[in-house]
Amino acid sequence: MRLSRYFLPVLKETPADAQIVSHRYMLRAGMIKQSSAGIYSWLPLGFKVLRKLENIVHEEQVRAGHIPMLMPTLQSADLWRESGRYDDYGEEMLRISDRHGRDMLYGPTNEEMVTDIFRSNVSSYKDLPLTLYHIQWKFRDEIRPRFGVMRGREFLMKDGYNFDLTREDALHAYNRHLVSYLRTYERMGLQAIPMRADGGPIGGDYTHEFLVLAETGESEVFYDSAVTDLKFGDRDIDFDNKEQCESILEEFTTKYARTDETHDEALFNEIPEDRRRVARGIEVGQIFYFGTKYSEAMGAMVQGPDGKKVPVEMGSHGIGVSRLLGAIIEASHDENGIIWPEGVTPFHVGIINLRQGDDGTDAACESLYAELTAAGLEPLYDDRNERAGGKFASMDLIGLPWRITVGPRGLKNGVVELTSRRTGESEEMSPEAAVARVKEIYANH
């Protein structure tokens, strides 16, 4: 993409109402624009990252054997009355009526709707296990929306629902989701720690939240520092192998890590003092096992092997896709702007032309742009007739992991400059070597 043809409304000043780093940088980098309190338009740069995160979530869900679908944003209140949650959910639920006076709601989550889909189509244990998921916009009417996309009212979320015959099978689905989430977050350049949590309005007494450590986190967390040494890596996982999935759950959840709602001071004090940590965390996902809470209330039954009808065992599993952008920025930035991990960057590399209009630099930049594009990469070429300082500042703000700088002086010596946004280190090399190096970097992303 040529920056002269792109829509990137960068702001020089930080809006006064932006309180945390991610909100400030997303506004300044032209990623979002507030429409109303807690509701944002996603501008091209932000939308591009959002789609990359969504694709990673899809890929890892399908890898785990889960089946994608899409449910509507508006739901009938009758389903929620069946489960008993319509009156219990509180004022965060946006309740509306259609033109015929029927009670509707803008869905904050989808347990009721997916249970209705299941009970209408599945009647035998032979159709189990089954896990359905979708990625969809949700609405929760926060009393004080703040922190940009971190605590907005409208947000993009992946929510999945498992249906199983036995508790053992449902707990395997729980473990399978935990494993798939660990891989998902690491692909995004995040370390998200699974922590014992509270079920809240979803319900269930067995649940873990995934939290990214950050000073601006809304949750106080208590953990054994040894959990930060755990890495999932590129493991070869058989998601049908119950023992393998359970062993990974035990590996990542045995050491103490809890949110403030479930913190146990006595257990915490058993950790060696030099490993006890109290910090802030950003929730980016949560998994729940809640048994037959919804299936019993809504009559989601299947005929078991003995011919008797039994309620199915269920769980739900969510990832805050739009919230992840804020979490990544909170965890990866400096005083100059965002630093995107390679796995989610909107463009793979930036190209800066230090002397726009000079035949030599123009030709070299065009050649780099063509070669990178032919290699399947997405460069962002700053071909504007602007000062070099302004071009560097814009590239630092939007946070592309790598930058190639092209100027007349370097070209006289046959070199361009390749710079790492994360370390600030630069290396001079031929244009061909720069292309080869960028291709090598992204070969594993």
Short mmCIF file of C-alpha atoms in Angstrom, two decimals:
data_model
loop_
_atom_site.label_atom_id
_atom_site.label_comp_id
_atom_site.label_asym_id
_atom_site.label_seq_id
_atom_site.Cartn_x
_atom_site.Cartn_y
_atom_site.Cartn_z
CA MET A 1 0.00 0.00 0.00
CA ARG A 2 1.23 3.50 -0.88
CA LEU A 3 0.67 5.88 2.00
CA SER A 4 -0.29 8.66 -0.41
CA ARG A 5 -3.33 6.56 -1.38
CA TYR A 6 -4.19 5.21 2.06
CA PHE A 7 -6.57 6.63 4.64
CA LEU A 8 -4.47 7.16 7.77
CA PRO A 9 -5.72 10.20 9.71
CA VAL A 10 -2.79 10.49 12.16
CA LEU A 11 -3.24 12.98 15.01
CA LYS A 12 -0.34 15.10 16.28
CA GLU A 13 -1.96 15.82 19.64
CA THR A 14 -3.34 13.32 22.12
CA PRO A 15 -7.11 13.71 22.75
CA ALA A 16 -7.75 14.91 26.29
CA ASP A 17 -10.17 12.10 27.19
CA ALA A 18 -7.75 9.28 26.33
CA GLN A 19 -6.55 7.99 29.70
CA ILE A 20 -4.44 4.93 28.87
CA VAL A 21 -1.69 4.22 26.35
CA SER A 22 -3.69 1.98 24.01
CA HIS A 23 -6.55 4.47 23.76
CA ARG A 24 -4.15 7.35 23.07
CA TYR A 25 -2.17 5.52 20.43
CA MET A 26 -5.18 4.00 18.68
CA LEU A 27 -6.69 7.48 18.31
CA ARG A 28 -3.42 9.14 17.32
CA ALA A 29 -2.52 6.38 14.83
CA GLY A 30 -5.87 6.77 13.08
CA MET A 31 -7.06 3.28 14.01
CA ILE A 32 -10.41 4.21 15.55
CA LYS A 33 -12.80 7.15 15.87
CA GLN A 34 -15.34 7.45 18.64
CA SER A 35 -18.94 7.44 17.44
CA SER A 36 -20.52 7.72 20.89
CA ALA A 37 -19.57 6.69 24.42
CA GLY A 38 -17.90 3.27 24.23
CA ILE A 39 -18.70 2.81 20.51
CA TYR A 40 -16.07 3.23 17.79
CA SER A 41 -15.67 3.23 14.04
CA TRP A 42 -12.77 1.01 13.04
CA LEU A 43 -10.71 2.92 10.51
CA PRO A 44 -8.60 1.06 7.91
CA LEU A 45 -5.45 0.52 10.01
CA GLY A 46 -7.37 -0.65 13.08
CA PHE A 47 -9.71 -2.78 10.99
CA LYS A 48 -6.73 -4.44 9.32
CA VAL A 49 -5.27 -5.54 12.67
CA LEU A 50 -8.72 -6.58 13.91
CA ARG A 51 -9.12 -8.91 10.92
CA LYS A 52 -5.66 -10.42 11.51
CA LEU A 53 -6.57 -11.22 15.11
CA GLU A 54 -9.92 -12.64 14.01
CA ASN A 55 -8.21 -14.90 11.46
CA ILE A 56 -5.79 -16.27 14.07
CA VAL A 57 -8.72 -17.06 16.38
CA HIS A 58 -10.56 -18.82 13.53
CA GLU A 59 -7.51 -20.86 12.56
CA GLU A 60 -6.88 -22.09 16.09
CA GLN A 61 -10.53 -22.89 16.74
CA VAL A 62 -10.76 -24.96 13.57
CA ARG A 63 -7.46 -26.64 14.44
CA ALA A 64 -9.04 -27.71 17.75
CA GLY A 65 -12.01 -29.26 15.93
CA HIS A 66 -14.55 -26.52 16.61
CA ILE A 67 -17.18 -25.57 14.02
CA PRO A 68 -17.74 -21.93 12.95
CA MET A 69 -21.19 -20.42 12.46
CA LEU A 70 -22.88 -17.04 12.96
CA MET A 71 -25.79 -16.09 15.19
CA PRO A 72 -27.72 -12.79 15.07
CA THR A 73 -26.93 -9.81 17.26
CA LEU A 74 -30.61 -9.33 18.19
CA GLN A 75 -32.20 -12.06 20.30
CA SER A 76 -35.69 -12.83 21.57
CA ALA A 77 -36.23 -12.06 25.26
CA ASP A 78 -38.30 -15.27 25.50
CA LEU A 79 -35.17 -17.42 25.30
CA TRP A 80 -33.59 -15.51 28.16
CA ARG A 81 -36.76 -15.86 30.22
CA GLU A 82 -36.50 -19.62 29.76
CA SER A 83 -33.01 -19.67 31.25
CA GLY A 84 -33.96 -17.24 34.01
CA ARG A 85 -31.35 -14.67 33.03
CA TYR A 86 -33.55 -11.99 31.44
CA ASP A 87 -34.28 -10.26 34.75
CA ASP A 88 -31.06 -11.29 36.45
CA TYR A 89 -28.57 -9.94 33.92
CA GLY A 90 -28.94 -6.31 34.97
CA GLU A 91 -28.80 -2.95 33.25
CA GLU A 92 -25.83 -3.90 31.04
CA MET A 93 -28.35 -5.64 28.78
CA LEU A 94 -29.84 -3.37 26.12
CA ARG A 95 -33.55 -4.27 26.04
CA ILE A 96 -35.68 -3.12 23.10
CA SER A 97 -39.06 -3.82 21.48
CA ASP A 98 -39.74 -4.34 17.81
CA ARG A 99 -42.63 -2.74 15.89
CA HIS A 100 -44.97 -5.54 17.00
CA GLY A 101 -44.20 -4.99 20.66
CA ARG A 102 -42.11 -8.15 21.04
CA ASP A 103 -39.36 -7.92 23.65
CA MET A 104 -35.89 -8.18 22.12
CA LEU A 105 -32.36 -7.60 23.32
CA TYR A 106 -28.98 -6.84 21.80
CA GLY A 107 -27.01 -9.93 22.70
CA PRO A 108 -24.28 -9.63 25.33
CA THR A 109 -23.59 -13.38 24.94
CA ASN A 110 -25.24 -16.39 23.27
CA GLU A 111 -25.74 -19.30 25.67
CA GLU A 112 -29.51 -19.24 25.27
CA MET A 113 -29.56 -18.93 21.50
CA VAL A 114 -27.03 -21.68 20.85
CA THR A 115 -28.86 -23.96 23.30
CA ASP A 116 -32.07 -23.38 21.33
CA ILE A 117 -30.25 -24.23 18.08
CA PHE A 118 -28.90 -27.41 19.64
CA ARG A 119 -32.18 -28.63 21.12
CA SER A 120 -33.95 -28.05 17.80
CA ASN A 121 -31.51 -30.21 15.84
CA VAL A 122 -29.75 -32.74 18.07
CA SER A 123 -31.52 -35.54 19.90
CA SER A 124 -29.02 -38.41 20.15
CA TYR A 125 -25.74 -38.93 21.96
CA LYS A 126 -24.40 -40.22 18.63
CA ASP A 127 -24.18 -36.59 17.43
CA LEU A 128 -21.89 -35.67 20.35
CA PRO A 129 -19.41 -34.22 21.13
CA LEU A 130 -20.19 -30.92 19.41
CA THR A 131 -18.59 -27.50 19.74
CA LEU A 132 -20.00 -24.50 17.86
CA TYR A 133 -18.52 -21.01 17.87
CA HIS A 134 -18.83 -17.68 16.16
CA ILE A 135 -17.12 -14.28 16.11
CA GLN A 136 -19.72 -11.56 16.43
CA TRP A 137 -20.32 -8.02 17.67
CA LYS A 138 -21.79 -7.82 21.18
CA PHE A 139 -23.24 -5.00 23.23
CA ARG A 140 -23.07 -4.45 26.98
CA ASP A 141 -24.29 -1.13 28.28
CA GLU A 142 -21.38 -0.32 30.59
CA ILE A 143 -22.26 2.37 33.12
CA ARG A 144 -18.89 4.05 32.56
CA PRO A 145 -17.35 3.03 29.24
CA ARG A 146 -13.69 4.04 29.24
CA PHE A 147 -10.20 3.13 28.12
CA GLY A 148 -11.15 2.99 24.44
CA VAL A 149 -11.69 -0.53 23.12
CA MET A 150 -10.62 -2.00 26.47
CA ARG A 151 -13.95 -1.25 28.10
CA GLY A 152 -16.32 -0.27 25.34
CA ARG A 153 -20.01 -0.97 25.00
CA GLU A 154 -19.82 -2.54 21.54
CA PHE A 155 -17.11 -5.15 21.03
CA LEU A 156 -16.12 -8.06 18.82
CA MET A 157 -16.00 -11.39 20.60
CA LYS A 158 -15.41 -15.02 19.81
CA ASP A 159 -17.78 -17.17 21.85
CA GLY A 160 -17.90 -20.93 21.60
CA TYR A 161 -20.18 -23.54 23.19
CA ASN A 162 -19.54 -27.22 23.77
CA PHE A 163 -22.22 -29.92 24.11
CA ASP A 164 -21.18 -33.26 25.61
CA LEU A 165 -22.84 -36.36 27.00
CA THR A 166 -20.79 -36.69 30.19
CA ARG A 167 -19.00 -34.45 32.64
CA GLU A 168 -15.73 -36.12 31.66
CA ASP A 169 -16.28 -35.22 28.00
CA ALA A 170 -17.25 -31.65 28.89
CA LEU A 171 -14.10 -31.21 30.98
CA HIS A 172 -12.06 -32.44 28.03
CA ALA A 173 -13.74 -29.72 25.94
CA TYR A 174 -12.72 -27.24 28.65
CA ASN A 175 -9.11 -28.45 28.54
CA ARG A 176 -9.13 -28.41 24.74
CA HIS A 177 -10.20 -24.78 24.75
CA LEU A 178 -7.50 -23.84 27.24
CA VAL A 179 -4.86 -25.43 25.01
CA SER A 180 -6.18 -23.72 21.87
CA TYR A 181 -6.25 -20.36 23.66
CA LEU A 182 -2.62 -20.69 24.80
CA ARG A 183 -1.55 -21.18 21.19
CA THR A 184 -3.81 -18.35 19.98
CA TYR A 185 -2.37 -15.75 22.34
CA GLU A 186 1.24 -16.73 21.74
CA ARG A 187 0.71 -16.39 17.98
CA MET A 188 -0.35 -12.81 18.71
CA GLY A 189 2.86 -12.11 20.64
CA LEU A 190 1.09 -12.16 24.01
CA GLN A 191 1.64 -14.06 27.20
CA ALA A 192 -1.87 -14.56 28.57
CA ILE A 193 -1.83 -16.35 31.94
CA PRO A 194 -4.81 -18.59 32.79
CA MET A 195 -6.03 -17.63 36.26
CA ARG A 196 -8.72 -19.13 38.45
CA ALA A 197 -11.65 -16.74 38.23
CA ASP A 198 -15.30 -16.09 39.12
CA GLY A 199 -18.20 -17.25 36.93
CA GLY A 200 -20.13 -13.97 37.10
CA PRO A 201 -23.41 -13.74 35.12
CA ILE A 202 -22.42 -16.64 32.82
CA GLY A 203 -22.48 -19.07 35.74
CA GLY A 204 -20.49 -22.16 36.58
CA ASP A 205 -18.02 -22.82 39.35
CA TYR A 206 -15.10 -23.95 37.17
CA THR A 207 -13.62 -21.15 35.11
CA HIS A 208 -10.33 -19.56 34.15
CA GLU A 209 -9.66 -16.08 32.84
CA PHE A 210 -6.70 -15.33 30.57
CA LEU A 211 -4.93 -12.18 31.67
CA VAL A 212 -2.15 -10.13 30.11
CA LEU A 213 -0.01 -8.38 32.71
CA ALA A 214 -0.09 -4.60 32.30
CA GLU A 215 0.02 -1.61 34.65
CA THR A 216 -3.31 -0.36 33.29
CA GLY A 217 -5.10 -3.68 33.86
CA GLU A 218 -8.53 -3.44 35.46
CA SER A 219 -8.04 -6.57 37.61
CA GLU A 220 -5.70 -7.07 40.53
CA VAL A 221 -3.95 -10.42 40.15
CA PHE A 222 -1.86 -12.61 42.44
CA TYR A 223 0.54 -15.15 41.01
CA ASP A 224 3.65 -17.24 41.35
CA SER A 225 6.31 -15.62 39.13
CA ALA A 226 7.20 -19.09 37.85
CA VAL A 227 4.07 -19.02 35.65
CA THR A 228 5.66 -16.33 33.47
CA ASP A 229 8.39 -18.81 32.48
CA LEU A 230 5.84 -21.17 30.89
CA LYS A 231 5.73 -21.14 27.08
CA PHE A 232 3.40 -23.16 24.86
CA GLY A 233 5.57 -22.93 21.76
CA ASP A 234 4.99 -24.91 18.60
CA ARG A 235 3.80 -28.15 20.19
CA ASP A 236 2.17 -30.85 18.12
CA ILE A 237 -1.18 -31.36 19.84
CA ASP A 238 -3.76 -34.09 19.30
CA PHE A 239 -6.89 -32.33 20.48
CA ASP A 240 -8.72 -35.67 20.75
CA ASN A 241 -6.13 -36.92 23.25
CA LYS A 242 -7.68 -36.31 26.67
CA GLU A 243 -4.50 -37.10 28.59
CA GLN A 244 -2.37 -34.73 26.52
CA CYS A 245 -4.81 -31.83 26.85
CA GLU A 246 -5.22 -32.44 30.59
CA SER A 247 -1.46 -32.52 31.13
CA ILE A 248 -1.10 -29.12 29.44
CA LEU A 249 -3.90 -27.70 31.61
CA GLU A 250 -2.12 -28.99 34.70
CA GLU A 251 1.20 -27.55 33.50
CA PHE A 252 -0.26 -24.07 33.03
CA THR A 253 -2.70 -23.95 35.98
CA THR A 254 -1.01 -25.80 38.85
CA LYS A 255 1.13 -22.84 39.94
CA TYR A 256 -0.79 -20.18 41.84
CA ALA A 257 -2.43 -17.55 39.62
CA ARG A 258 -5.75 -15.97 40.62
CA THR A 259 -7.80 -12.86 40.16
CA ASP A 260 -8.83 -10.81 43.19
CA GLU A 261 -12.30 -12.45 43.28
CA THR A 262 -10.82 -15.91 43.96
CA HIS A 263 -7.58 -14.94 45.73
CA ASP A 264 -6.71 -17.13 48.73
CA GLU A 265 -4.17 -15.40 50.96
CA ALA A 266 -3.25 -18.60 52.81
CA LEU A 267 -2.43 -20.46 49.58
CA PHE A 268 -0.60 -17.42 48.23
CA ASN A 269 1.62 -17.30 51.31
CA GLU A 270 2.74 -20.88 50.68
CA ILE A 271 4.63 -19.65 47.60
CA PRO A 272 8.29 -18.78 48.30
CA GLU A 273 8.34 -15.07 49.11
CA ASP A 274 10.70 -14.15 46.28
CA ARG A 275 8.20 -15.56 43.76
CA ARG A 276 5.03 -13.89 45.06
CA ARG A 277 3.73 -11.23 42.71
CA VAL A 278 0.84 -8.78 42.92
CA ALA A 279 0.12 -6.91 39.68
CA ARG A 280 -2.59 -5.69 37.32
CA GLY A 281 -3.97 -7.72 34.45
CA ILE A 282 -6.11 -7.22 31.34
CA GLU A 283 -8.68 -9.95 30.74
CA VAL A 284 -8.59 -11.13 27.12
CA GLY A 285 -10.58 -14.36 27.39
CA GLN A 286 -12.42 -16.73 29.70
CA ILE A 287 -13.51 -20.36 29.63
CA PHE A 288 -16.40 -21.84 31.64
CA TYR A 289 -17.71 -25.28 32.49
CA PHE A 290 -21.26 -25.01 33.81
CA GLY A 291 -22.66 -28.50 33.39
CA THR A 292 -26.42 -28.66 32.85
CA LYS A 293 -27.28 -25.08 33.97
CA TYR A 294 -28.77 -24.11 30.59
CA SER A 295 -29.67 -27.52 29.18
CA GLU A 296 -31.91 -28.36 32.16
CA ALA A 297 -33.61 -24.96 32.14
CA MET A 298 -34.21 -25.04 28.38
CA GLY A 299 -34.81 -28.73 27.76
CA ALA A 300 -31.66 -29.47 25.74
CA MET A 301 -31.81 -33.27 26.08
CA VAL A 302 -30.33 -36.17 24.16
CA GLN A 303 -31.11 -39.85 24.20
CA GLY A 304 -28.24 -41.67 25.90
CA PRO A 305 -26.83 -45.14 25.10
CA ASP A 306 -29.40 -46.69 27.49
CA GLY A 307 -32.31 -45.04 25.70
CA LYS A 308 -32.98 -42.53 28.48
CA LYS A 309 -33.06 -38.79 27.84
CA VAL A 310 -30.48 -36.74 29.73
CA PRO A 311 -29.56 -33.03 29.70
CA VAL A 312 -26.30 -32.32 27.89
CA GLU A 313 -23.20 -31.06 29.67
CA MET A 314 -22.14 -27.62 28.48
CA GLY A 315 -19.47 -24.96 28.66
CA SER A 316 -18.81 -21.60 27.02
CA HIS A 317 -15.53 -20.07 25.96
CA GLY A 318 -14.85 -16.48 24.93
CA ILE A 319 -12.05 -14.34 23.52
CA GLY A 320 -12.37 -10.55 23.39
CA VAL A 321 -11.10 -10.01 19.85
CA SER A 322 -11.43 -6.21 19.72
CA ARG A 323 -10.15 -5.87 23.29
CA LEU A 324 -7.01 -7.76 22.23
CA LEU A 325 -5.83 -4.77 20.19
CA GLY A 326 -5.75 -2.66 23.32
CA ALA A 327 -4.06 -5.41 25.32
CA ILE A 328 -1.32 -5.88 22.71
CA ILE A 329 -0.59 -2.15 22.65
CA GLU A 330 -0.55 -1.93 26.46
CA ALA A 331 1.98 -4.78 26.51
CA SER A 332 4.04 -3.61 23.51
CA HIS A 333 4.78 0.09 23.10
CA ASP A 334 7.28 2.81 23.90
CA GLU A 335 7.22 6.60 24.18
CA ASN A 336 7.10 6.95 20.38
CA GLY A 337 4.17 4.68 19.65
CA ILE A 338 2.98 1.12 19.12
CA ILE A 339 5.30 -1.86 18.57
CA TRP A 340 3.32 -4.57 16.78
CA PRO A 341 4.41 -8.20 17.12
CA GLU A 342 5.16 -9.68 13.70
CA GLY A 343 2.16 -12.02 13.88
CA VAL A 344 -0.44 -9.23 13.95
CA THR A 345 1.19 -6.20 12.33
CA PRO A 346 -1.07 -4.39 9.82
CA PHE A 347 1.82 -4.16 7.33
CA HIS A 348 4.95 -6.28 7.40
CA VAL A 349 7.46 -3.51 6.70
CA GLY A 350 7.51 0.22 6.12
CA ILE A 351 9.48 1.81 3.28
CA ILE A 352 10.62 5.41 3.76
CA ASN A 353 11.80 7.46 0.78
CA LEU A 354 14.09 10.18 2.16
CA ARG A 355 14.04 12.21 -1.06
CA GLN A 356 10.73 11.91 -2.84
CA GLY A 357 11.07 13.01 -6.47
CA ASP A 358 14.70 11.94 -6.78
CA ASP A 359 14.94 9.48 -9.67
CA GLY A 360 17.34 7.14 -7.90
CA THR A 361 15.49 6.89 -4.58
CA ASP A 362 12.11 6.69 -6.30
CA ALA A 363 13.30 3.80 -8.48
CA ALA A 364 14.89 1.96 -5.53
CA CYS A 365 11.72 2.30 -3.43
CA GLU A 366 9.53 1.13 -6.31
CA SER A 367 11.77 -1.91 -6.78
CA LEU A 368 11.66 -2.78 -3.05
CA TYR A 369 7.89 -2.35 -3.02
CA ALA A 370 7.45 -4.64 -6.04
CA GLU A 371 9.79 -7.34 -4.72
CA LEU A 372 8.22 -7.43 -1.25
CA THR A 373 4.73 -7.56 -2.73
CA ALA A 374 5.73 -10.36 -5.11
CA ALA A 375 7.03 -12.29 -2.09
CA GLY A 376 3.52 -12.25 -0.58
CA LEU A 377 4.30 -9.52 1.95
CA GLU A 378 2.45 -6.26 2.53
CA PRO A 379 4.75 -3.23 2.59
CA LEU A 380 3.58 0.28 3.46
CA TYR A 381 5.47 2.72 1.25
CA ASP A 382 5.61 6.29 2.58
CA ASP A 383 5.76 8.04 -0.77
CA ARG A 384 4.46 11.37 0.54
CA ASN A 385 6.31 14.58 -0.17
CA GLU A 386 6.95 15.18 3.54
CA ARG A 387 9.99 15.89 5.73
CA ALA A 388 11.99 12.83 6.78
CA GLY A 389 11.35 13.55 10.47
CA GLY A 390 7.61 13.45 9.97
CA LYS A 391 7.85 10.17 8.06
CA PHE A 392 9.92 8.54 10.82
CA ALA A 393 7.51 9.80 13.49
CA SER A 394 4.50 8.38 11.65
CA MET A 395 6.18 4.98 11.19
CA ASP A 396 7.14 4.84 14.87
CA LEU A 397 3.61 5.77 15.92
CA ILE A 398 1.85 3.11 13.84
CA GLY A 399 4.39 0.57 15.02
CA LEU A 400 5.38 -1.57 12.04
CA PRO A 401 8.03 -4.04 13.28
CA TRP A 402 10.52 -3.33 10.45
CA ARG A 403 11.43 -0.30 8.38
CA ILE A 404 13.57 0.07 5.26
CA THR A 405 14.98 3.58 4.77
CA VAL A 406 16.12 4.60 1.30
CA GLY A 407 18.22 7.73 0.67
CA PRO A 408 20.61 9.08 -1.97
CA ARG A 409 23.68 8.81 0.28
CA GLY A 410 23.14 5.13 1.03
CA LEU A 411 22.28 4.28 -2.56
CA LYS A 412 25.64 5.72 -3.70
CA ASN A 413 27.19 2.92 -1.64
CA GLY A 414 24.62 0.38 -2.80
CA VAL A 415 22.87 0.07 0.57
CA VAL A 416 19.59 0.78 2.33
CA GLU A 417 18.94 0.72 6.08
CA LEU A 418 16.85 -1.99 7.78
CA THR A 419 15.64 -0.99 11.26
CA SER A 420 13.94 -2.99 14.01
CA ARG A 421 11.13 -1.02 15.64
CA ARG A 422 11.45 -3.03 18.88
CA THR A 423 15.19 -2.63 19.45
CA GLY A 424 15.91 0.47 17.37
CA GLU A 425 18.94 -1.29 15.87
CA SER A 426 19.72 -0.55 12.23
CA GLU A 427 21.83 -2.39 9.69
CA GLU A 428 23.01 -1.28 6.28
CA MET A 429 22.69 -3.83 3.49
CA SER A 430 21.90 -4.11 -0.17
CA PRO A 431 18.25 -3.76 -1.20
CA GLU A 432 18.24 -7.43 -2.22
CA ALA A 433 19.57 -8.49 1.18
CA ALA A 434 16.94 -6.34 2.93
CA VAL A 435 14.15 -8.07 1.01
CA ALA A 436 15.62 -11.49 1.78
CA ARG A 437 15.93 -10.62 5.48
CA VAL A 438 12.32 -9.46 5.76
CA LYS A 439 11.13 -12.61 3.95
CA GLU A 440 13.14 -14.73 6.40
CA ILE A 441 11.66 -12.93 9.42
CA TYR A 442 8.10 -13.58 8.34
CA ALA A 443 8.64 -17.14 7.14
CA ASN A 444 7.47 -18.42 10.54
CA HIS A 445 4.62 -15.94 11.09
#
